Amino acid sequence: MPRIRLRNDVSSSSFWTRITGQKWSKHHVFIFVHTFMSYAMLHATRKTLSTVKPSLIHTWISNTSTPDGPVFPSQQAAAEFLGVLDTGFLVAYAIGLYICGILGDNYNPRRLLTAGMMLSSIIVFCFGYLTETFHFYSPMVYSFLWILNGFIQSVGWPVEVSIMGNWFGHNARGAVMGAWSSCASVGNIIGTLIASYTLFLGYQYSFLIACSLLFIYSFLVFFQLPSAPWEVSSDILPEQMEEEETDDEPTERPPPIGFLKAWLLPGVIAYSLAYACLKLVNYGFFFWLPYYLHAGLHWPESYADSLSTWYDVGGIVAAVLAGAFSDHMRSRTPVVFIMLLMATVSLYIYAHSPESYNWNAFLLLVAGFFIGGPANMISSSITADLGKCDQLRGNAEALSTVTGIIDGTGSIGAAIGQWFIPSVQHWFGWDAVFYGFIVMILCTALCLVPVLWKEHKERRIHRSEEVDSLLQSDSDENLADDIQEIRRRPTNAIV
């Protein structure tokens, strides 16, 4: 019987159609806004801990922390415990990503996301607000709550990338997913601004506001977030549909792919390893940048929190520009590779930056552009490409599973980094931390070299096949000119 497919009509005069190459319905707008804001709220609650670390350390090492004395004997001991918390969070987050990626392809993504948001808000409320309000400082309780929060929050990214991938086609994926992937950076900014403006009341109020916003938004997600076009196909206006026989857009949910088969999809292993190295650096800035600006450069805590947002601004700009630019390339890998090489330079310069607000803001913007940009592209548009690759041909649901694999592997790398950063800083200083980041960026680029080489060979083969087809054709009067044109064509040109 005929299938119903959303039109991808780019002739519309709509501004968004011209920019993204895809016609937007009201459902597309709801999907973009609600997935963007829901993950931003999740990241805001996660970011709150990193922004209030100096206040937590001060509370834990003061003599009035508990009736028995301070929770930790020194600032270094408290900082190392925060590193353990970050590591535990990321290990649980990585494990949860593998599990939730599979669940997202087997169960209703909207319900999974709503449950995750509600549970996470409750845990953050207990961790940050209740413990301080009742002066209950227990490292065991802190560890249990924050590690559990890492596992619960892992439902967010694979489910939301899957929903976005279901609604937005390949041609729009770089521009749309690039802009959408800035949700994490926007969440970081929201969490940082909440903390910087409420720290004078007490750090517990930063946690209270962040988790309250997350809890409230979970209701909007539950009532207004369709997971895929086939859930609302009966509500789409007739002029937004066309009936035709096609296998490109299924009208019902395809069966899920196996976990091991998802690993074997082209590019998944290479990008998983690359993201493990890159996320170590990106989350190193995420967890420790405000602390570095406060403890390393001796700026006030609220001042350091506001300054750290420039790193996220750079990531937002890069995600949009690089994502849109990569839509005009045969592959997104060269774009990511070149940005990684530039990231090593920006990191080296930032490691030797002067103690000036303006210089730090500018260099953080540049570092965020070349580090956060590739990280956002790998975790969103590239992951969506891999999860909807030609090998599947719409016959299997793999996007959530692939997202869980890539982001889960990346979180393992990030967890290892958070374990070592406090110790490296203590024994060798902050310069050693930044040099370590440079090494990991180079490792990221090295992981992508096989992908670049494979894509290069495929382009040469494709070009050779075009020449052969022309040679076998007798109807082309300008055969020589066409062959020369193919040979002059850049290897990354779209054909």
mmCIF file with all atom_site columns, N, CA and C in Angstrom, residues 421-466:
data_model
loop_
_atom_site.group_PDB
_atom_site.id
_atom_site.type_symbol
_atom_site.label_atom_id
_atom_site.label_alt_id
_atom_site.label_comp_id
_atom_site.label_asym_id
_atom_site.label_entity_id
_atom_site.label_seq_id
_atom_site.pdbx_PDB_ins_code
_atom_site.Cartn_x
_atom_site.Cartn_y
_atom_site.Cartn_z
_atom_site.occupancy
_atom_site.B_iso_or_equiv
_atom_site.pdbx_formal_charge
_atom_site.auth_seq_id
_atom_site.auth_comp_id
_atom_site.auth_asym_id
_atom_site.auth_atom_id
_atom_site.pdbx_PDB_model_num
ATOM 1   N N  . ILE A 1 421 ? 43.127 14.506 36.622  1.00 0.00 ? 421 ILE A N  1
ATOM 2   C CA . ILE A 1 421 ? 43.357 15.951 36.587  1.00 0.00 ? 421 ILE A CA 1
ATOM 3   C C  . ILE A 1 421 ? 43.737 16.538 37.946  1.00 0.00 ? 421 ILE A C  1
ATOM 4   N N  . PRO A 1 422 ? 43.028 16.240 39.055  1.00 0.00 ? 422 PRO A N  1
ATOM 5   C CA . PRO A 1 422 ? 43.427 16.836 40.335  1.00 0.00 ? 422 PRO A CA 1
ATOM 6   C C  . PRO A 1 422 ? 44.842 16.435 40.762  1.00 0.00 ? 422 PRO A C  1
ATOM 7   N N  . SER A 1 423 ? 45.207 15.186 40.533  1.00 0.00 ? 423 SER A N  1
ATOM 8   C CA . SER A 1 423 ? 46.545 14.726 40.937  1.00 0.00 ? 423 SER A CA 1
ATOM 9   C C  . SER A 1 423 ? 47.631 15.335 40.060  1.00 0.00 ? 423 SER A C  1
ATOM 10  N N  . VAL A 1 424 ? 47.383 15.393 38.750  1.00 0.00 ? 424 VAL A N  1
ATOM 11  C CA . VAL A 1 424 ? 48.364 16.006 37.847  1.00 0.00 ? 424 VAL A CA 1
ATOM 12  C C  . VAL A 1 424 ? 48.563 17.474 38.199  1.00 0.00 ? 424 VAL A C  1
ATOM 13  N N  . GLN A 1 425 ? 47.461 18.159 38.476  1.00 0.00 ? 425 GLN A N  1
ATOM 14  C CA . GLN A 1 425 ? 47.575 19.573 38.844  1.00 0.00 ? 425 GLN A CA 1
ATOM 15  C C  . GLN A 1 425 ? 48.337 19.746 40.152  1.00 0.00 ? 425 GLN A C  1
ATOM 16  N N  . HIS A 1 426 ? 48.102 18.868 41.111  1.00 0.00 ? 426 HIS A N  1
ATOM 17  C CA . HIS A 1 426 ? 48.752 18.985 42.419  1.00 0.00 ? 426 HIS A CA 1
ATOM 18  C C  . HIS A 1 426 ? 50.256 18.766 42.314  1.00 0.00 ? 426 HIS A C  1
ATOM 19  N N  . TRP A 1 427 ? 50.669 17.771 41.534  1.00 0.00 ? 427 TRP A N  1
ATOM 20  C CA . TRP A 1 427 ? 52.084 17.413 41.484  1.00 0.00 ? 427 TRP A CA 1
ATOM 21  C C  . TRP A 1 427 ? 52.866 18.185 40.428  1.00 0.00 ? 427 TRP A C  1
ATOM 22  N N  . PHE A 1 428 ? 52.241 18.547 39.324  1.00 0.00 ? 428 PHE A N  1
ATOM 23  C CA . PHE A 1 428 ? 52.989 19.140 38.216  1.00 0.00 ? 428 PHE A CA 1
ATOM 24  C C  . PHE A 1 428 ? 52.494 20.524 37.807  1.00 0.00 ? 428 PHE A C  1
ATOM 25  N N  . GLY A 1 429 ? 51.335 20.957 38.315  1.00 0.00 ? 429 GLY A N  1
ATOM 26  C CA . GLY A 1 429 ? 50.829 22.280 37.999  1.00 0.00 ? 429 GLY A CA 1
ATOM 27  C C  . GLY A 1 429 ? 49.846 22.279 36.838  1.00 0.00 ? 429 GLY A C  1
ATOM 28  N N  . TRP A 1 430 ? 49.224 23.451 36.637  1.00 0.00 ? 430 TRP A N  1
ATOM 29  C CA . TRP A 1 430 ? 48.191 23.559 35.612  1.00 0.00 ? 430 TRP A CA 1
ATOM 30  C C  . TRP A 1 430 ? 48.758 23.460 34.197  1.00 0.00 ? 430 TRP A C  1
ATOM 31  N N  . ASP A 1 431 ? 50.019 23.866 33.998  1.00 0.00 ? 431 ASP A N  1
ATOM 32  C CA . ASP A 1 431 ? 50.600 23.752 32.656  1.00 0.00 ? 431 ASP A CA 1
ATOM 33  C C  . ASP A 1 431 ? 50.619 22.304 32.192  1.00 0.00 ? 431 ASP A C  1
ATOM 34  N N  . ALA A 1 432 ? 50.921 21.388 33.105  1.00 0.00 ? 432 ALA A N  1
ATOM 35  C CA . ALA A 1 432 ? 50.948 19.967 32.753  1.00 0.00 ? 432 ALA A CA 1
ATOM 36  C C  . ALA A 1 432 ? 49.561 19.473 32.354  1.00 0.00 ? 432 ALA A C  1
ATOM 37  N N  . VAL A 1 433 ? 48.532 20.007 32.989  1.00 0.00 ? 433 VAL A N  1
ATOM 38  C CA . VAL A 1 433 ? 47.159 19.628 32.627  1.00 0.00 ? 433 VAL A CA 1
ATOM 39  C C  . VAL A 1 433 ? 46.865 20.025 31.183  1.00 0.00 ? 433 VAL A C  1
ATOM 40  N N  . PHE A 1 434 ? 47.232 21.257 30.817  1.00 0.00 ? 434 PHE A N  1
ATOM 41  C CA . PHE A 1 434 ? 46.953 21.724 29.458  1.00 0.00 ? 434 PHE A CA 1
ATOM 42  C C  . PHE A 1 434 ? 47.794 20.969 28.426  1.00 0.00 ? 434 PHE A C  1
ATOM 43  N N  . TYR A 1 435 ? 49.048 20.647 28.757  1.00 0.00 ? 435 TYR A N  1
ATOM 44  C CA . TYR A 1 435 ? 49.855 19.848 27.830  1.00 0.00 ? 435 TYR A CA 1
ATOM 45  C C  . TYR A 1 435 ? 49.254 18.453 27.649  1.00 0.00 ? 435 TYR A C  1
ATOM 46  N N  . GLY A 1 436 ? 48.707 17.902 28.716  1.00 0.00 ? 436 GLY A N  1
ATOM 47  C CA . GLY A 1 436 ? 48.009 16.623 28.606  1.00 0.00 ? 436 GLY A CA 1
ATOM 48  C C  . GLY A 1 436 ? 46.797 16.721 27.689  1.00 0.00 ? 436 GLY A C  1
ATOM 49  N N  . PHE A 1 437 ? 46.086 17.848 27.766  1.00 0.00 ? 437 PHE A N  1
ATOM 50  C CA . PHE A 1 437 ? 44.952 18.069 26.862  1.00 0.00 ? 437 PHE A CA 1
ATOM 51  C C  . PHE A 1 437 ? 45.414 18.082 25.401  1.00 0.00 ? 437 PHE A C  1
ATOM 52  N N  . ILE A 1 438 ? 46.545 18.717 25.132  1.00 0.00 ? 438 ILE A N  1
ATOM 53  C CA . ILE A 1 438 ? 47.066 18.776 23.767  1.00 0.00 ? 438 ILE A CA 1
ATOM 54  C C  . ILE A 1 438 ? 47.358 17.375 23.240  1.00 0.00 ? 438 ILE A C  1
ATOM 55  N N  . VAL A 1 439 ? 47.955 16.532 24.081  1.00 0.00 ? 439 VAL A N  1
ATOM 56  C CA . VAL A 1 439 ? 48.256 15.155 23.682  1.00 0.00 ? 439 VAL A CA 1
ATOM 57  C C  . VAL A 1 439 ? 46.974 14.407 23.344  1.00 0.00 ? 439 VAL A C  1
ATOM 58  N N  . MET A 1 440 ? 45.928 14.590 24.136  1.00 0.00 ? 440 MET A N  1
ATOM 59  C CA . MET A 1 440 ? 44.672 13.883 23.889  1.00 0.00 ? 440 MET A CA 1
ATOM 60  C C  . MET A 1 440 ? 43.980 14.387 22.611  1.00 0.00 ? 440 MET A C  1
ATOM 61  N N  . ILE A 1 441 ? 44.118 15.666 22.303  1.00 0.00 ? 441 ILE A N  1
ATOM 62  C CA . ILE A 1 441 ? 43.565 16.185 21.048  1.00 0.00 ? 441 ILE A CA 1
ATOM 63  C C  . ILE A 1 441 ? 44.274 15.540 19.858  1.00 0.00 ? 441 ILE A C  1
ATOM 64  N N  . LEU A 1 442 ? 45.598 15.390 19.958  1.00 0.00 ? 442 LEU A N  1
ATOM 65  C CA . LEU A 1 442 ? 46.344 14.731 18.887  1.00 0.00 ? 442 LEU A CA 1
ATOM 66  C C  . LEU A 1 442 ? 45.928 13.271 18.752  1.00 0.00 ? 442 LEU A C  1
ATOM 67  N N  . CYS A 1 443 ? 45.649 12.613 19.870  1.00 0.00 ? 443 CYS A N  1
ATOM 68  C CA . CYS A 1 443 ? 45.161 11.231 19.824  1.00 0.00 ? 443 CYS A CA 1
ATOM 69  C C  . CYS A 1 443 ? 43.794 11.159 19.136  1.00 0.00 ? 443 CYS A C  1
ATOM 70  N N  . THR A 1 444 ? 42.962 12.169 19.379  1.00 0.00 ? 444 THR A N  1
ATOM 71  C CA . THR A 1 444 ? 41.659 12.224 18.712  1.00 0.00 ? 444 THR A CA 1
ATOM 72  C C  . THR A 1 444 ? 41.830 12.285 17.201  1.00 0.00 ? 444 THR A C  1
ATOM 73  N N  . ALA A 1 445 ? 42.710 13.184 16.760  1.00 0.00 ? 445 ALA A N  1
ATOM 74  C CA . ALA A 1 445 ? 42.951 13.308 15.326  1.00 0.00 ? 445 ALA A CA 1
ATOM 75  C C  . ALA A 1 445 ? 43.520 12.010 14.754  1.00 0.00 ? 445 ALA A C  1
ATOM 76  N N  . LEU A 1 446 ? 44.407 11.349 15.507  1.00 0.00 ? 446 LEU A N  1
ATOM 77  C CA . LEU A 1 446 ? 45.010 10.105 15.038  1.00 0.00 ? 446 LEU A CA 1
ATOM 78  C C  . LEU A 1 446 ? 43.960 9.022  14.848  1.00 0.00 ? 446 LEU A C  1
ATOM 79  N N  . CYS A 1 447 ? 42.961 8.976  15.718  1.00 0.00 ? 447 CYS A N  1
ATOM 80  C CA . CYS A 1 447 ? 41.888 7.983  15.587  1.00 0.00 ? 447 CYS A CA 1
ATOM 81  C C  . CYS A 1 447 ? 41.072 8.177  14.321  1.00 0.00 ? 447 CYS A C  1
ATOM 82  N N  . LEU A 1 448 ? 41.025 9.402  13.809  1.00 0.00 ? 448 LEU A N  1
ATOM 83  C CA . LEU A 1 448 ? 40.224 9.690  12.625  1.00 0.00 ? 448 LEU A CA 1
ATOM 84  C C  . LEU A 1 448 ? 40.996 9.510  11.326  1.00 0.00 ? 448 LEU A C  1
ATOM 85  N N  . VAL A 1 449 ? 42.307 9.291  11.404  1.00 0.00 ? 449 VAL A N  1
ATOM 86  C CA . VAL A 1 449 ? 43.108 9.113  10.187  1.00 0.00 ? 449 VAL A CA 1
ATOM 87  C C  . VAL A 1 449 ? 42.625 7.928  9.352   1.00 0.00 ? 449 VAL A C  1
ATOM 88  N N  . PRO A 1 450 ? 42.338 6.736  9.954   1.00 0.00 ? 450 PRO A N  1
ATOM 89  C CA . PRO A 1 450 ? 41.817 5.632  9.132   1.00 0.00 ? 450 PRO A CA 1
ATOM 90  C C  . PRO A 1 450 ? 40.510 5.975  8.418   1.00 0.00 ? 450 PRO A C  1
ATOM 91  N N  . VAL A 1 451 ? 39.646 6.744  9.076   1.00 0.00 ? 451 VAL A N  1
ATOM 92  C CA . VAL A 1 451 ? 38.386 7.143  8.441   1.00 0.00 ? 451 VAL A CA 1
ATOM 93  C C  . VAL A 1 451 ? 38.658 8.060  7.253   1.00 0.00 ? 451 VAL A C  1
ATOM 94  N N  . LEU A 1 452 ? 39.584 9.006  7.437   1.00 0.00 ? 452 LEU A N  1
ATOM 95  C CA . LEU A 1 452 ? 39.938 9.906  6.335   1.00 0.00 ? 452 LEU A CA 1
ATOM 96  C C  . LEU A 1 452 ? 40.509 9.129  5.153   1.00 0.00 ? 452 LEU A C  1
ATOM 97  N N  . TRP A 1 453 ? 41.385 8.174  5.430   1.00 0.00 ? 453 TRP A N  1
ATOM 98  C CA . TRP A 1 453 ? 42.004 7.395  4.366   1.00 0.00 ? 453 TRP A CA 1
ATOM 99  C C  . TRP A 1 453 ? 40.967 6.541  3.622   1.00 0.00 ? 453 TRP A C  1
ATOM 100 N N  . LYS A 1 454 ? 40.056 5.936  4.380   1.00 0.00 ? 454 LYS A N  1
ATOM 101 C CA . LYS A 1 454 ? 39.013 5.119  3.757   1.00 0.00 ? 454 LYS A CA 1
ATOM 102 C C  . LYS A 1 454 ? 38.113 5.972  2.875   1.00 0.00 ? 454 LYS A C  1
ATOM 103 N N  . GLU A 1 455 ? 37.729 7.148  3.355   1.00 0.00 ? 455 GLU A N  1
ATOM 104 C CA . GLU A 1 455 ? 36.870 8.025  2.565   1.00 0.00 ? 455 GLU A CA 1
ATOM 105 C C  . GLU A 1 455 ? 37.595 8.515  1.317   1.00 0.00 ? 455 GLU A C  1
ATOM 106 N N  . HIS A 1 456 ? 38.911 8.760  1.447   1.00 0.00 ? 456 HIS A N  1
ATOM 107 C CA . HIS A 1 456 ? 39.698 9.192  0.298   1.00 0.00 ? 456 HIS A CA 1
ATOM 108 C C  . HIS A 1 456 ? 39.720 8.108  -0.777  1.00 0.00 ? 456 HIS A C  1
ATOM 109 N N  . LYS A 1 457 ? 39.936 6.864  -0.372  1.00 0.00 ? 457 LYS A N  1
ATOM 110 C CA . LYS A 1 457 ? 39.941 5.762  -1.335  1.00 0.00 ? 457 LYS A CA 1
ATOM 111 C C  . LYS A 1 457 ? 38.577 5.592  -1.987  1.00 0.00 ? 457 LYS A C  1
ATOM 112 N N  . GLU A 1 458 ? 37.509 5.717  -1.218  1.00 0.00 ? 458 GLU A N  1
ATOM 113 C CA . GLU A 1 458 ? 36.166 5.581  -1.788  1.00 0.00 ? 458 GLU A CA 1
ATOM 114 C C  . GLU A 1 458 ? 35.880 6.677  -2.806  1.00 0.00 ? 458 GLU A C  1
ATOM 115 N N  . ARG A 1 459 ? 36.360 7.896  -2.549  1.00 0.00 ? 459 ARG A N  1
ATOM 116 C CA . ARG A 1 459 ? 36.161 8.975  -3.512  1.00 0.00 ? 459 ARG A CA 1
ATOM 117 C C  . ARG A 1 459 ? 36.930 8.719  -4.806  1.00 0.00 ? 459 ARG A C  1
ATOM 118 N N  . ARG A 1 460 ? 38.130 8.170  -4.687  1.00 0.00 ? 460 ARG A N  1
ATOM 119 C CA . ARG A 1 460 ? 38.915 7.848  -5.892  1.00 0.00 ? 460 ARG A CA 1
ATOM 120 C C  . ARG A 1 460 ? 38.233 6.756  -6.708  1.00 0.00 ? 460 ARG A C  1
ATOM 121 N N  . ILE A 1 461 ? 37.703 5.758  -6.002  1.00 0.00 ? 461 ILE A N  1
ATOM 122 C CA . ILE A 1 461 ? 37.005 4.679  -6.698  1.00 0.00 ? 461 ILE A CA 1
ATOM 123 C C  . ILE A 1 461 ? 35.763 5.222  -7.394  1.00 0.00 ? 461 ILE A C  1
ATOM 124 N N  . HIS A 1 462 ? 35.037 6.084  -6.691  1.00 0.00 ? 462 HIS A N  1
ATOM 125 C CA . HIS A 1 462 ? 33.833 6.671  -7.271  1.00 0.00 ? 462 HIS A CA 1
ATOM 126 C C  . HIS A 1 462 ? 34.179 7.504  -8.504  1.00 0.00 ? 462 HIS A C  1
ATOM 127 N N  . ARG A 1 463 ? 35.245 8.256  -8.439  1.00 0.00 ? 463 ARG A N  1
ATOM 128 C CA . ARG A 1 463 ? 35.670 9.077  -9.563  1.00 0.00 ? 463 ARG A CA 1
ATOM 129 C C  . ARG A 1 463 ? 36.083 8.199  -10.742 1.00 0.00 ? 463 ARG A C  1
ATOM 130 N N  . SER A 1 464 ? 36.784 7.111  -10.433 1.00 0.00 ? 464 SER A N  1
ATOM 131 C CA . SER A 1 464 ? 37.190 6.189  -11.489 1.00 0.00 ? 464 SER A CA 1
ATOM 132 C C  . SER A 1 464 ? 35.979 5.549  -12.164 1.00 0.00 ? 464 SER A C  1
ATOM 133 N N  . GLU A 1 465 ? 34.970 5.209  -11.379 1.00 0.00 ? 465 GLU A N  1
ATOM 134 C CA . GLU A 1 465 ? 33.754 4.626  -11.951 1.00 0.00 ? 465 GLU A CA 1
ATOM 135 C C  . GLU A 1 465 ? 33.033 5.622  -12.856 1.00 0.00 ? 465 GLU A C  1
ATOM 136 N N  . GLU A 1 466 ? 33.059 6.900  -12.484 1.00 0.00 ? 466 GLU A N  1
ATOM 137 C CA . GLU A 1 466 ? 32.438 7.917  -13.327 1.00 0.00 ? 466 GLU A CA 1
ATOM 138 C C  . GLU A 1 466 ? 33.144 8.011  -14.674 1.00 0.00 ? 466 GLU A C  1
#
